[in-house]
Structures are given as C-alpha cells and as structure tokens.
mmCIF file of C-alpha atoms and ligand atoms in Angstrom:
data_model
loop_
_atom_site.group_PDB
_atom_site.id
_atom_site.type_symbol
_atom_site.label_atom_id
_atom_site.label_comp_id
_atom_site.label_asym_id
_atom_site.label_seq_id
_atom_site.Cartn_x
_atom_site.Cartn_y
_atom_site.Cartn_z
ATOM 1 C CA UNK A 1 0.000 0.000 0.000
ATOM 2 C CA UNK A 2 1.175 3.747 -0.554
ATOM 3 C CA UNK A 3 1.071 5.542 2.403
ATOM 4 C CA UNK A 4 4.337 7.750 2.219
ATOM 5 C CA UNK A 5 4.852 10.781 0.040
ATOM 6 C CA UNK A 6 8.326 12.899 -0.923
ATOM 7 C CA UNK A 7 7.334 16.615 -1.467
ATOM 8 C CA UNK A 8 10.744 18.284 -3.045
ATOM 9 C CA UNK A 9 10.847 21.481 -1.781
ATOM 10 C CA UNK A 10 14.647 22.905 -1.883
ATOM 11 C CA UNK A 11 14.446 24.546 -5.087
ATOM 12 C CA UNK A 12 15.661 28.055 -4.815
ATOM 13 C CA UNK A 13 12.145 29.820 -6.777
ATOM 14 C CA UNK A 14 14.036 31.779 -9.003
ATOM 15 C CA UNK A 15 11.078 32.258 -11.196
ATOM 16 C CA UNK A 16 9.188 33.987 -8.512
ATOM 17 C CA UNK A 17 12.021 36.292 -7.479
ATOM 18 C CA UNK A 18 11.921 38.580 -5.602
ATOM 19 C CA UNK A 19 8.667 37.504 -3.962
ATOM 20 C CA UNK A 20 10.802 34.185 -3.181
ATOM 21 C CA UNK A 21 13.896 36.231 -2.141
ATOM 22 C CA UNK A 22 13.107 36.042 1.531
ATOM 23 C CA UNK A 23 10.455 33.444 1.932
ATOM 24 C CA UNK A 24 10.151 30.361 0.365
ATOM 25 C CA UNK A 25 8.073 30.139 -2.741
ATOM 26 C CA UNK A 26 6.339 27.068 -1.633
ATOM 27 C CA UNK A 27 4.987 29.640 1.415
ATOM 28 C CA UNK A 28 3.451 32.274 -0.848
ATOM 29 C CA UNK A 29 -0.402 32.518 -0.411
ATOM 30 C CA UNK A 30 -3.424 31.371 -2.253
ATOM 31 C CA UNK A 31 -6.046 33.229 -0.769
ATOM 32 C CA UNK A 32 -5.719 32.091 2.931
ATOM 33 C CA UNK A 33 -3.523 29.272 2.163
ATOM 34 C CA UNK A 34 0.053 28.671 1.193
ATOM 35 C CA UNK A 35 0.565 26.941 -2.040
ATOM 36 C CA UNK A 36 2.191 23.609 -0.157
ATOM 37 C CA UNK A 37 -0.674 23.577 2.187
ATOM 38 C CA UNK A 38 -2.944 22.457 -0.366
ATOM 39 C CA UNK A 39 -0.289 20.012 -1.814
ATOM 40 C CA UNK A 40 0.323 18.368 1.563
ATOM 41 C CA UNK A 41 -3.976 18.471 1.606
ATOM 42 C CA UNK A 42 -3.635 16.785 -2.016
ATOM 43 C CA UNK A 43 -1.839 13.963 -0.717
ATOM 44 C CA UNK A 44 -3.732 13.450 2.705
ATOM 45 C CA UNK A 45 -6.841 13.314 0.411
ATOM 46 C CA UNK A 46 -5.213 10.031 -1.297
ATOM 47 C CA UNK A 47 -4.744 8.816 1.947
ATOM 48 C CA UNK A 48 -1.029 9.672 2.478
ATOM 49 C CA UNK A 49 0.294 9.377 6.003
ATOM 50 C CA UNK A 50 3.790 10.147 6.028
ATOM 51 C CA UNK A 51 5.032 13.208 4.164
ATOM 52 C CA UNK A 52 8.599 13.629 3.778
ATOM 53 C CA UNK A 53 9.858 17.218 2.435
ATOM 54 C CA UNK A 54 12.698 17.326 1.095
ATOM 55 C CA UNK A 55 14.295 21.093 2.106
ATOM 56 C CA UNK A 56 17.102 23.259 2.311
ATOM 57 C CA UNK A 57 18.284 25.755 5.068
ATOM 58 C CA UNK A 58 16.571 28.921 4.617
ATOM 59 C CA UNK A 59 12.998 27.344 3.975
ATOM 60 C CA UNK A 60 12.230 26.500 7.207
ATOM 61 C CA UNK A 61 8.607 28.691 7.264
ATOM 62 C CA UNK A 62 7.336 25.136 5.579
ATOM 63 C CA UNK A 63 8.058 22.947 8.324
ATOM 64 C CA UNK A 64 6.833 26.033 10.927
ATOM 65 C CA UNK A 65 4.012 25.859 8.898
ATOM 66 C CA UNK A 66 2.780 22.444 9.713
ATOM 67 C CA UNK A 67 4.211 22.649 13.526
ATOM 68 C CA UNK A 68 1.745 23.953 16.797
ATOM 69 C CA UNK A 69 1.744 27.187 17.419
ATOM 70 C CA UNK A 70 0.852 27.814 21.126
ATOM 71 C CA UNK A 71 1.084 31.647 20.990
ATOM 72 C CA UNK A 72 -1.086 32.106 18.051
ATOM 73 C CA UNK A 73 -3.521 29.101 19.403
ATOM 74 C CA UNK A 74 -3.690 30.502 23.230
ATOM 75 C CA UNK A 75 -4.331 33.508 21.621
ATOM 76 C CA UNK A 76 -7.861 32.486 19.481
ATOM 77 C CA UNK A 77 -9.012 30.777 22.415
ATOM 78 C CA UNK A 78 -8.529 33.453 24.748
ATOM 79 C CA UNK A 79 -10.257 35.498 22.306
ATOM 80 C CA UNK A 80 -12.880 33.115 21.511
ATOM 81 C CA UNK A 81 -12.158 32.912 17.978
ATOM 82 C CA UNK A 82 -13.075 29.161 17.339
ATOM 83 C CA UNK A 83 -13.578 29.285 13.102
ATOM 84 C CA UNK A 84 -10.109 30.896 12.876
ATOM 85 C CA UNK A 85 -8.362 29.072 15.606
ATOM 86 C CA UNK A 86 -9.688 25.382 13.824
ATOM 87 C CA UNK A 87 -8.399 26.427 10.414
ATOM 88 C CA UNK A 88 -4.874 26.460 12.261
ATOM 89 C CA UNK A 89 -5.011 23.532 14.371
ATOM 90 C CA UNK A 90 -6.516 21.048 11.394
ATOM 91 C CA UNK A 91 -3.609 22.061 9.258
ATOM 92 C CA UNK A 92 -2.019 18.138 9.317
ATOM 93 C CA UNK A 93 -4.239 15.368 11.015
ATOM 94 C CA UNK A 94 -3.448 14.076 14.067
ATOM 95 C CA UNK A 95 -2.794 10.368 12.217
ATOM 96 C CA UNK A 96 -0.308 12.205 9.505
ATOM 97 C CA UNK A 97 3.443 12.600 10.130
ATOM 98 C CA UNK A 98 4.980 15.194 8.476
ATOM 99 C CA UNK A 99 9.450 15.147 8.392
ATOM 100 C CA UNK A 100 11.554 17.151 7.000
ATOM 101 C CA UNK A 101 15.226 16.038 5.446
ATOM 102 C CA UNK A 102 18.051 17.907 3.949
ATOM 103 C CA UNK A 103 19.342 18.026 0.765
ATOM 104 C CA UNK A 104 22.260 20.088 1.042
ATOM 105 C CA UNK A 105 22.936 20.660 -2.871
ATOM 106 C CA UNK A 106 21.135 21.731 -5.653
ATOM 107 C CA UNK A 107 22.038 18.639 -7.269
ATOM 108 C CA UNK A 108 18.403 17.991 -9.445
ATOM 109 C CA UNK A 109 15.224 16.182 -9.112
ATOM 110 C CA UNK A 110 16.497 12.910 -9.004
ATOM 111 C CA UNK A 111 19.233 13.938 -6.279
ATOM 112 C CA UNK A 112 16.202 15.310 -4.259
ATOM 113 C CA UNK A 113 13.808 12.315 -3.782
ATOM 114 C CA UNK A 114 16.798 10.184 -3.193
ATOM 115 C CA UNK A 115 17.498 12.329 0.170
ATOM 116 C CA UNK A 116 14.695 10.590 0.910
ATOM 117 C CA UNK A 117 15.535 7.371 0.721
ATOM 118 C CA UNK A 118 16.169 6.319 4.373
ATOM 119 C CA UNK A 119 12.441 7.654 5.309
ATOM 120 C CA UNK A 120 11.056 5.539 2.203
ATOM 121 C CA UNK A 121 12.490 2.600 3.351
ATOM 122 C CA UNK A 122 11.612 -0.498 0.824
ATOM 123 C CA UNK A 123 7.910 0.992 0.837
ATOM 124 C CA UNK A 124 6.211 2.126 -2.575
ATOM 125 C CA UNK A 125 5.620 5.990 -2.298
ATOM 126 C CA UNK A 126 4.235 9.449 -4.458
ATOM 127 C CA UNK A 127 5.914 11.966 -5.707
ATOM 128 C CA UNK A 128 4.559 15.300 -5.496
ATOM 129 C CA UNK A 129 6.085 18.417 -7.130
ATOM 130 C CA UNK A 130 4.981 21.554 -5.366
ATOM 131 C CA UNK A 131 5.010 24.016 -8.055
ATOM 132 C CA UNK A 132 1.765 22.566 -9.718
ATOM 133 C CA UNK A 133 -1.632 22.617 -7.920
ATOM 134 C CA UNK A 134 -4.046 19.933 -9.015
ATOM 135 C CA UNK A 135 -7.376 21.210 -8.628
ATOM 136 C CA UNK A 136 -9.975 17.599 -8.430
ATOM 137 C CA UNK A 137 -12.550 19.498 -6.952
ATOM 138 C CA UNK A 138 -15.304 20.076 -9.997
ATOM 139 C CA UNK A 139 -13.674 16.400 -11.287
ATOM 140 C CA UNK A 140 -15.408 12.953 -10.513
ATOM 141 C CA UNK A 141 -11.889 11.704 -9.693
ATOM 142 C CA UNK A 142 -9.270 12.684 -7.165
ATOM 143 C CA UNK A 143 -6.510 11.932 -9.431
ATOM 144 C CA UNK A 144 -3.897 11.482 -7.143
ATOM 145 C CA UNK A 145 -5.772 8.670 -5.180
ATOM 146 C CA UNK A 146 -6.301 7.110 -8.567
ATOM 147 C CA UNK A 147 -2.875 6.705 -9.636
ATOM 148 C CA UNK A 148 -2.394 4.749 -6.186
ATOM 149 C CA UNK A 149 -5.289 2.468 -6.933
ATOM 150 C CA UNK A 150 -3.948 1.865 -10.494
ATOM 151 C CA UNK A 151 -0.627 1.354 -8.639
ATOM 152 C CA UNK A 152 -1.654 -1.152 -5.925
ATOM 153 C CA UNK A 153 -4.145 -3.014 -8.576
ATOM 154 C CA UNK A 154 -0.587 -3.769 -11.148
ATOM 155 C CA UNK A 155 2.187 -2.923 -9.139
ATOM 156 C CA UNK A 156 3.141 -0.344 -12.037
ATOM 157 C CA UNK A 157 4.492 2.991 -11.573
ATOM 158 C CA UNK A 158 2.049 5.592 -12.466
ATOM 159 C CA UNK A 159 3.017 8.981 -14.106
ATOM 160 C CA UNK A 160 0.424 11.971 -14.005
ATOM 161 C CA UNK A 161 0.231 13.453 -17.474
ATOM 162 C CA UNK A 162 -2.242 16.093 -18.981
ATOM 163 C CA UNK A 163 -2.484 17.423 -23.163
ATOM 164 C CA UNK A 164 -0.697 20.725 -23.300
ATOM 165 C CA UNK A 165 -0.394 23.239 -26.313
ATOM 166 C CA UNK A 166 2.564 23.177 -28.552
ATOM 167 C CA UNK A 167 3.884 26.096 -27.295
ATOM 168 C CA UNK A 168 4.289 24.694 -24.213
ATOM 169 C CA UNK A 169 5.843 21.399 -25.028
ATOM 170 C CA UNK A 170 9.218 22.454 -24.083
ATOM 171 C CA UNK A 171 8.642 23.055 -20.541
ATOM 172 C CA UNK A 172 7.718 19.636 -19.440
ATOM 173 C CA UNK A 173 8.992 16.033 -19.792
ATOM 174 C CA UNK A 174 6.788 14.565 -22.171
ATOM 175 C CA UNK A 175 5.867 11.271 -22.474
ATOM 176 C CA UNK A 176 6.113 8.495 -25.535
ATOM 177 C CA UNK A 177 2.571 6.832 -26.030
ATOM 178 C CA UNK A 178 1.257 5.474 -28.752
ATOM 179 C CA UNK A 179 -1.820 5.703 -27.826
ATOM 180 C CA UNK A 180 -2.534 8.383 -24.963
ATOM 181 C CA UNK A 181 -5.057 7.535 -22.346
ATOM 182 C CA UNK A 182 -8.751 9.435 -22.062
ATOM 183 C CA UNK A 183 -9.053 11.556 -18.799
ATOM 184 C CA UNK A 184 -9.110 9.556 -15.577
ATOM 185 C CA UNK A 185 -7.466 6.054 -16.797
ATOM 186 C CA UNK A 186 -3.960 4.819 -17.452
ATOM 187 C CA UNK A 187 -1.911 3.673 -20.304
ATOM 188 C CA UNK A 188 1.668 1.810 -21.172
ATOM 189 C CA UNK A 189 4.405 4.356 -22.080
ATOM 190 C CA UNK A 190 7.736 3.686 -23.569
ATOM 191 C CA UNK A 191 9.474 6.574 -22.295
ATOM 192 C CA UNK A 192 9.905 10.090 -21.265
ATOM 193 C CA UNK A 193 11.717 13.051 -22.709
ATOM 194 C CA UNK A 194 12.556 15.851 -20.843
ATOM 195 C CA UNK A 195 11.723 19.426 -22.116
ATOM 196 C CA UNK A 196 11.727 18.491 -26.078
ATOM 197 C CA UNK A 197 11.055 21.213 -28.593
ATOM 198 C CA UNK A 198 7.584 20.765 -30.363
ATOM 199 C CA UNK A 199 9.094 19.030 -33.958
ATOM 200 C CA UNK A 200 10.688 16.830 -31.373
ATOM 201 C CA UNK A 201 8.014 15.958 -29.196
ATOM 202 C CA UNK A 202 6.628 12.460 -29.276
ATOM 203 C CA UNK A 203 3.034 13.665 -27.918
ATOM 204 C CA UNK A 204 1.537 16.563 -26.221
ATOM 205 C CA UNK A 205 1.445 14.966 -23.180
ATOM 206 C CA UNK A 206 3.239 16.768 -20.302
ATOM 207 C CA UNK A 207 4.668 14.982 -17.092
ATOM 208 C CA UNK A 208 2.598 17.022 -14.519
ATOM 209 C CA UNK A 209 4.471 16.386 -11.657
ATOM 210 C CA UNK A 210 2.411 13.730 -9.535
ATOM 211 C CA UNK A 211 4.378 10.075 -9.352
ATOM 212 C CA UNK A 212 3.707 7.084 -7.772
ATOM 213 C CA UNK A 213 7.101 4.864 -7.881
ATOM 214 C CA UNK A 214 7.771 1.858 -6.613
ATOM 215 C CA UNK A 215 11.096 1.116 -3.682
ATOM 216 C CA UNK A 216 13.533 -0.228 -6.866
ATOM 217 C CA UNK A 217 13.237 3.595 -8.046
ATOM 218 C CA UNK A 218 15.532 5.039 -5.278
ATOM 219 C CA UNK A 219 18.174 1.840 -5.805
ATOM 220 C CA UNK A 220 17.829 2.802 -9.426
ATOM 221 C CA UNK A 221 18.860 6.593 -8.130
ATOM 222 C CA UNK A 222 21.712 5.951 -6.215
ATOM 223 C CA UNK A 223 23.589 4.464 -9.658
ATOM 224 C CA UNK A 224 22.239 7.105 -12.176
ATOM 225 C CA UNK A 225 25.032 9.817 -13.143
ATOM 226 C CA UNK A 226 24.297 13.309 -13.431
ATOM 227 C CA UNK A 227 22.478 13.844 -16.656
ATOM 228 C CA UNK A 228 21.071 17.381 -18.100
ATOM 229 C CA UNK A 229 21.938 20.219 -16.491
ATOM 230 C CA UNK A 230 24.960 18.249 -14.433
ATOM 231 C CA UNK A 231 21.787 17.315 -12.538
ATOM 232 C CA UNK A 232 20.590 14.050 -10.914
ATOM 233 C CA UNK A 233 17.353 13.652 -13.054
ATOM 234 C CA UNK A 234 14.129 11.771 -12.043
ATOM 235 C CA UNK A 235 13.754 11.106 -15.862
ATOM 236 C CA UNK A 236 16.708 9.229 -15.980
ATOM 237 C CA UNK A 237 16.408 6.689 -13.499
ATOM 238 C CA UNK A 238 12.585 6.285 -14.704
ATOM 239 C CA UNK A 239 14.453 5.045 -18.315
ATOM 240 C CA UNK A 240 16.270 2.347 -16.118
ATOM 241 C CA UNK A 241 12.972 1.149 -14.529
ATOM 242 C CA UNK A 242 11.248 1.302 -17.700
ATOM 243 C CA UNK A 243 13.425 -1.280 -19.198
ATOM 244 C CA UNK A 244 12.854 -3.559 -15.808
ATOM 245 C CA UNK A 245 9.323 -3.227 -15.653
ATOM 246 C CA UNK A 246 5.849 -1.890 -17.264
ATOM 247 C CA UNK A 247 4.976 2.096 -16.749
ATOM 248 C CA UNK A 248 2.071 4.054 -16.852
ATOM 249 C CA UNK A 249 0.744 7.247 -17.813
ATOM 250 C CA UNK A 250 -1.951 8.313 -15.704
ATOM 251 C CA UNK A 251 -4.120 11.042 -17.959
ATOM 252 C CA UNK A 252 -5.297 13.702 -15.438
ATOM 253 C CA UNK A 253 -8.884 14.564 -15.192
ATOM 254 C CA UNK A 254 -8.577 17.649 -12.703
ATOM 255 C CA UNK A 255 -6.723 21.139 -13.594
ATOM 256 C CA UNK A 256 -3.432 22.344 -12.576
ATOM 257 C CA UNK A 257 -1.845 25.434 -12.129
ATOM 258 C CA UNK A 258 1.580 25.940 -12.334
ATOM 259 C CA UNK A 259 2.714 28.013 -9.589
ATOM 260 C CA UNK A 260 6.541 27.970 -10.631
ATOM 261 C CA UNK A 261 6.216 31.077 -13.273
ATOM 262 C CA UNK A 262 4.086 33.860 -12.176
ATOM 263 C CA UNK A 263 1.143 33.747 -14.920
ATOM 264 C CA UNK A 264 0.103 30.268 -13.313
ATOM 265 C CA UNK A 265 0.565 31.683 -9.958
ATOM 266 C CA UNK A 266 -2.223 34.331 -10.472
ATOM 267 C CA UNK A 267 -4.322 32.072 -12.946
ATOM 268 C CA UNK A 268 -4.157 29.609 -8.794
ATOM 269 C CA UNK A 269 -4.884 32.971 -6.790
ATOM 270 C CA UNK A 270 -8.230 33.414 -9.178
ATOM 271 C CA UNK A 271 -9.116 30.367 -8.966
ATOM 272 C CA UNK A 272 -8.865 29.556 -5.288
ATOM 273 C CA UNK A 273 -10.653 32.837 -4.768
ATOM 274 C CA UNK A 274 -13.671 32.244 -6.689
ATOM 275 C CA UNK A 275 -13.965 29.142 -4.950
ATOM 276 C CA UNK A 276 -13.644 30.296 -1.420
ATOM 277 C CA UNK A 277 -16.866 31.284 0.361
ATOM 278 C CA UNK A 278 -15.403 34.807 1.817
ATOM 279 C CA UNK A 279 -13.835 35.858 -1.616
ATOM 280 C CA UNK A 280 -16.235 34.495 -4.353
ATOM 281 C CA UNK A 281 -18.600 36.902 -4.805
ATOM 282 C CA UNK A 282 -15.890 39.718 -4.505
ATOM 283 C CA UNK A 283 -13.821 38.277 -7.330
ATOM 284 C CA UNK A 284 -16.380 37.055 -9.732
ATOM 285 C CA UNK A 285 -17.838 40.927 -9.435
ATOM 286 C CA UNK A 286 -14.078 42.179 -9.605
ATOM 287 C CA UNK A 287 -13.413 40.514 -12.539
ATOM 288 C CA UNK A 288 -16.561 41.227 -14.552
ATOM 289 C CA UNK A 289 -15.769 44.870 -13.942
ATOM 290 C CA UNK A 290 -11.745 44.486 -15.040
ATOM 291 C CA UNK A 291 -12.763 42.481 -18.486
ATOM 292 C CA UNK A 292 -15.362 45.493 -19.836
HETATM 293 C C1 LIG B 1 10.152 18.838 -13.563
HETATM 294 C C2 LIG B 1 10.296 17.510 -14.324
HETATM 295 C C3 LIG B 1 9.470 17.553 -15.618
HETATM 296 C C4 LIG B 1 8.018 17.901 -15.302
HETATM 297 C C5 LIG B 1 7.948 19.223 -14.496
HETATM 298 C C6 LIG B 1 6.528 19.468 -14.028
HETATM 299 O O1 LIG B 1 10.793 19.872 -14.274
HETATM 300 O O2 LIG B 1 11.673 17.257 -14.598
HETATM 301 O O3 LIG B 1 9.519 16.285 -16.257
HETATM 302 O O4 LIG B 1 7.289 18.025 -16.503
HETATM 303 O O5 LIG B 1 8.792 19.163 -13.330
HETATM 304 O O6 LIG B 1 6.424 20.714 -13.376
HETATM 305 P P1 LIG B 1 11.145 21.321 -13.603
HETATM 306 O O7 LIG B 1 9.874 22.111 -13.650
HETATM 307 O O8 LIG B 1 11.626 21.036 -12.228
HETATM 308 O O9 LIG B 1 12.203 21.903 -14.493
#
C-alpha cells in the first residue's frame, strides 16, 4: 500500500524572485492558504500518512508551517475565535506525520527524492512536485488517489500526465505513447523526454508532476550519473525502470496550475478565490468589472 509521500521542496524559486527572495516560494499565499498547504492536503486526500519534504536551510517557514503554534492558538481561544483558531489547528491530522530532510545541494530532481531514501524505506511511495496545484474538486476523480489504486491493482508505476499546447511542449517532460489515455485512466508508455522542442516531441502529453514509484526507483537513483543540467534527473532513473518493468501514464482529469512562473501563480490565486466562500462573490464581481 502507498502511504508515504516525498514533497521536493529545496528549489531556490528563481522564477518567482523577488517575492521568493526572503520566503520560500512554496509559502506564498493562495487566498488564505500557502501553495504547499494544499499540496500536503492533495496527498492526505489520497490517503497519504507520512510526508517527507525534502528542504534546504533557509525554507524553514514550511516545516513552521505544519508545527503547533501555542502563541497564536492561546491567543484564538482566549479570544474566543473558534472558526479561525480550527483552520490552524486542522492544518495536518493528528494520524499524519509530516518530516523534514536535507538536501544540502542543488544537485536535481532525481538527487532530491533520493534524500529521501532512508524515510522511504523499501515501501512504494508518491511523488509530489509543489510548483503545480491539481485542482480535483469540480472532477469525478481525485486523481492522485487514482494513480495509487492503479498502482496497488498492477504494481506499475504511475506517471500523471495532462495534453498541453505546442507552445508549451518544451517546458515539461513529455511522455512516448502510442496511444494516450482518455481523462481519468492509465496507459503503457515507452518513455519520457525531458523538455523536447515541439518538432521533437513524441506527444503533447506533459509529465505534470504527480508520481507514484515503486522502492527499486531510489536503488535505481543511487547508480544514475548526473544527466542534463549536471543534474541528478528523475527522468533518468525512470528510463532504467522502464526497461525492468511496465509504466504508466496516468491522464489527469482535474486542472493544474503551475505556480513555478508567475502567470500560473495568479491564474491559482483566481481560482482559489472564486472558490472560497469569503472571496467568491468579490472576485467574480471584480473581474466582470476588469474584463469590460
Ligand atoms: C520537472 C520535471 C518535468 C516535469 C515538471 C513538471 O521539471 O523534470 O519532467 O514536466 O517538473 O512541473 P522542472 O519544472 O523542475 O524543471
């Protein structure tokens, strides 16, 4: 059963700068919530129960985040503010453990999840890349939970993927399918490659950054070399397992938003807001006036 999850979150947000200068990008807010809030809520919806970030020094707002705070909490309930005082206190469940490890270079993706390796242990787990939200509320499936049922029914690792425009091709890994999957169901893949250009591209379909790997992936890690960028890649030691064992693509059905450049971050904010019962009717009105 998956019940772990590696959250990567030592990346240094230079596409945010400078609102990532001082705080962590992974902190900044969507509406009343910071954007790895709702991925650690993402993965506690699939029925996650140990989270392991993977962090650097300087980001430690994210584990604050998820700690008690007694000032702020004696505080509400002095003051008798229950609504506010909840919305603090139910941040992690009481049967989720959250941990937080080092990686103490920038040495890629792949470098990153296998700082986790010790937590992991010989235990299937999910990926989760904090930069993209995945949105499953107005979907029938939480797509997330699955891509662990697909994973515990075959035993195959399962690879989020969702159609993207040519234009965008070359920001993703994309995957090689001959035939891609409809919305909400999985397919065979034959490989992955990272950030093609459009003539290149096998498909349109993007890696979103959601993963479900089995234990062999991290042994796989320790032996690949650095690849693009002098970088550790995830990619890279998915081509070794691909050649072990079947993979799948797993075709989202929810939306994302990807918080890593600042377009996506505001595309999340709207979003978030018009879904939120304080801010809805604010910003749908706000942004009927703005489009005239
Ligand atoms: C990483 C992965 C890439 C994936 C992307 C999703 O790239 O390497 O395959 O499509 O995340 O956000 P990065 O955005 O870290 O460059």
């Amino acid at each position: 059963m998956v019940r772990k999850a590696v959250i990567p979150v030592a990346g240094l947000g230079t596409r945010v700068l400078p609102a990532s200068k001082a705080i962590p990008k992974e902190m900044l807010p969507v509406v009343d919530k910071p954007a790895i809030q709702l991925v650690v809520e993402e993965a506690i919806q699939a029925g996650i129960k140990e989270i392991v970030l993977v962090t650097r020094s300087g980001k430690e707002a994210i584990e604050n985040h998820f700690d008690k705070h007694y000032e702020i909490e004696a505080e509400l309930a002095r003051k008798g503010k229950t609504t506010i005082l909840e919305s603090v206190q139910d941040i992690l469940p009481s049967d989720v453990t959250l941990m937080a490890i080092r990686q103490p270079e920038a040495k890629g993706l792949g470098h990153a999840v296998l700082c986790a390796a010790a937590a992991v242990g010989n235990e299937p787990f999910a990926v989760l890349l904090p930069d993209v939200l995945v949105d499953c509320d107005d979907s029938e499936t939480h797509d997330l939970s699955q891509m662990i049922t697909n994973f515990n029914a075959n035993n195959a690792t399962q690879v989020m993927v969702e159609h993207v425009a040519d234009e965008d091709i070359s920001k993703y890994g994309i995957a090689d399918c001959s035939e891609g999957p409809a919305a909400g169901s999985s397919a065979s893949v034959n490989g992955f490659i990272e950030k093609p250009t459009a003539e290149e591209a096998p498909s349109n379909l993007a890696v979103v950054g959601r993963y479900v790997f089995p234990a062999r992936i991290m042994e796989l890690l320790k032996d690949t070399p650095p690849g693009a960028g002098d970088e550790v890649q995830l990619t890279d030691a998915m081509d070794t397992l691909l050649k072990e064992q079947q993979m799948n693509v797993y075709r989202m059905s929810g939306q994302t938003f990807d918080c890593g450049n600042k377009a996506g971050y505001v595309e999340a904010v709207l979003n978030y807001a018009l879904k939120h019962p304080e801010t809805k009717e604010h910003t749908r009105a706000l942004i009927k006036k703005l489009s005239v």
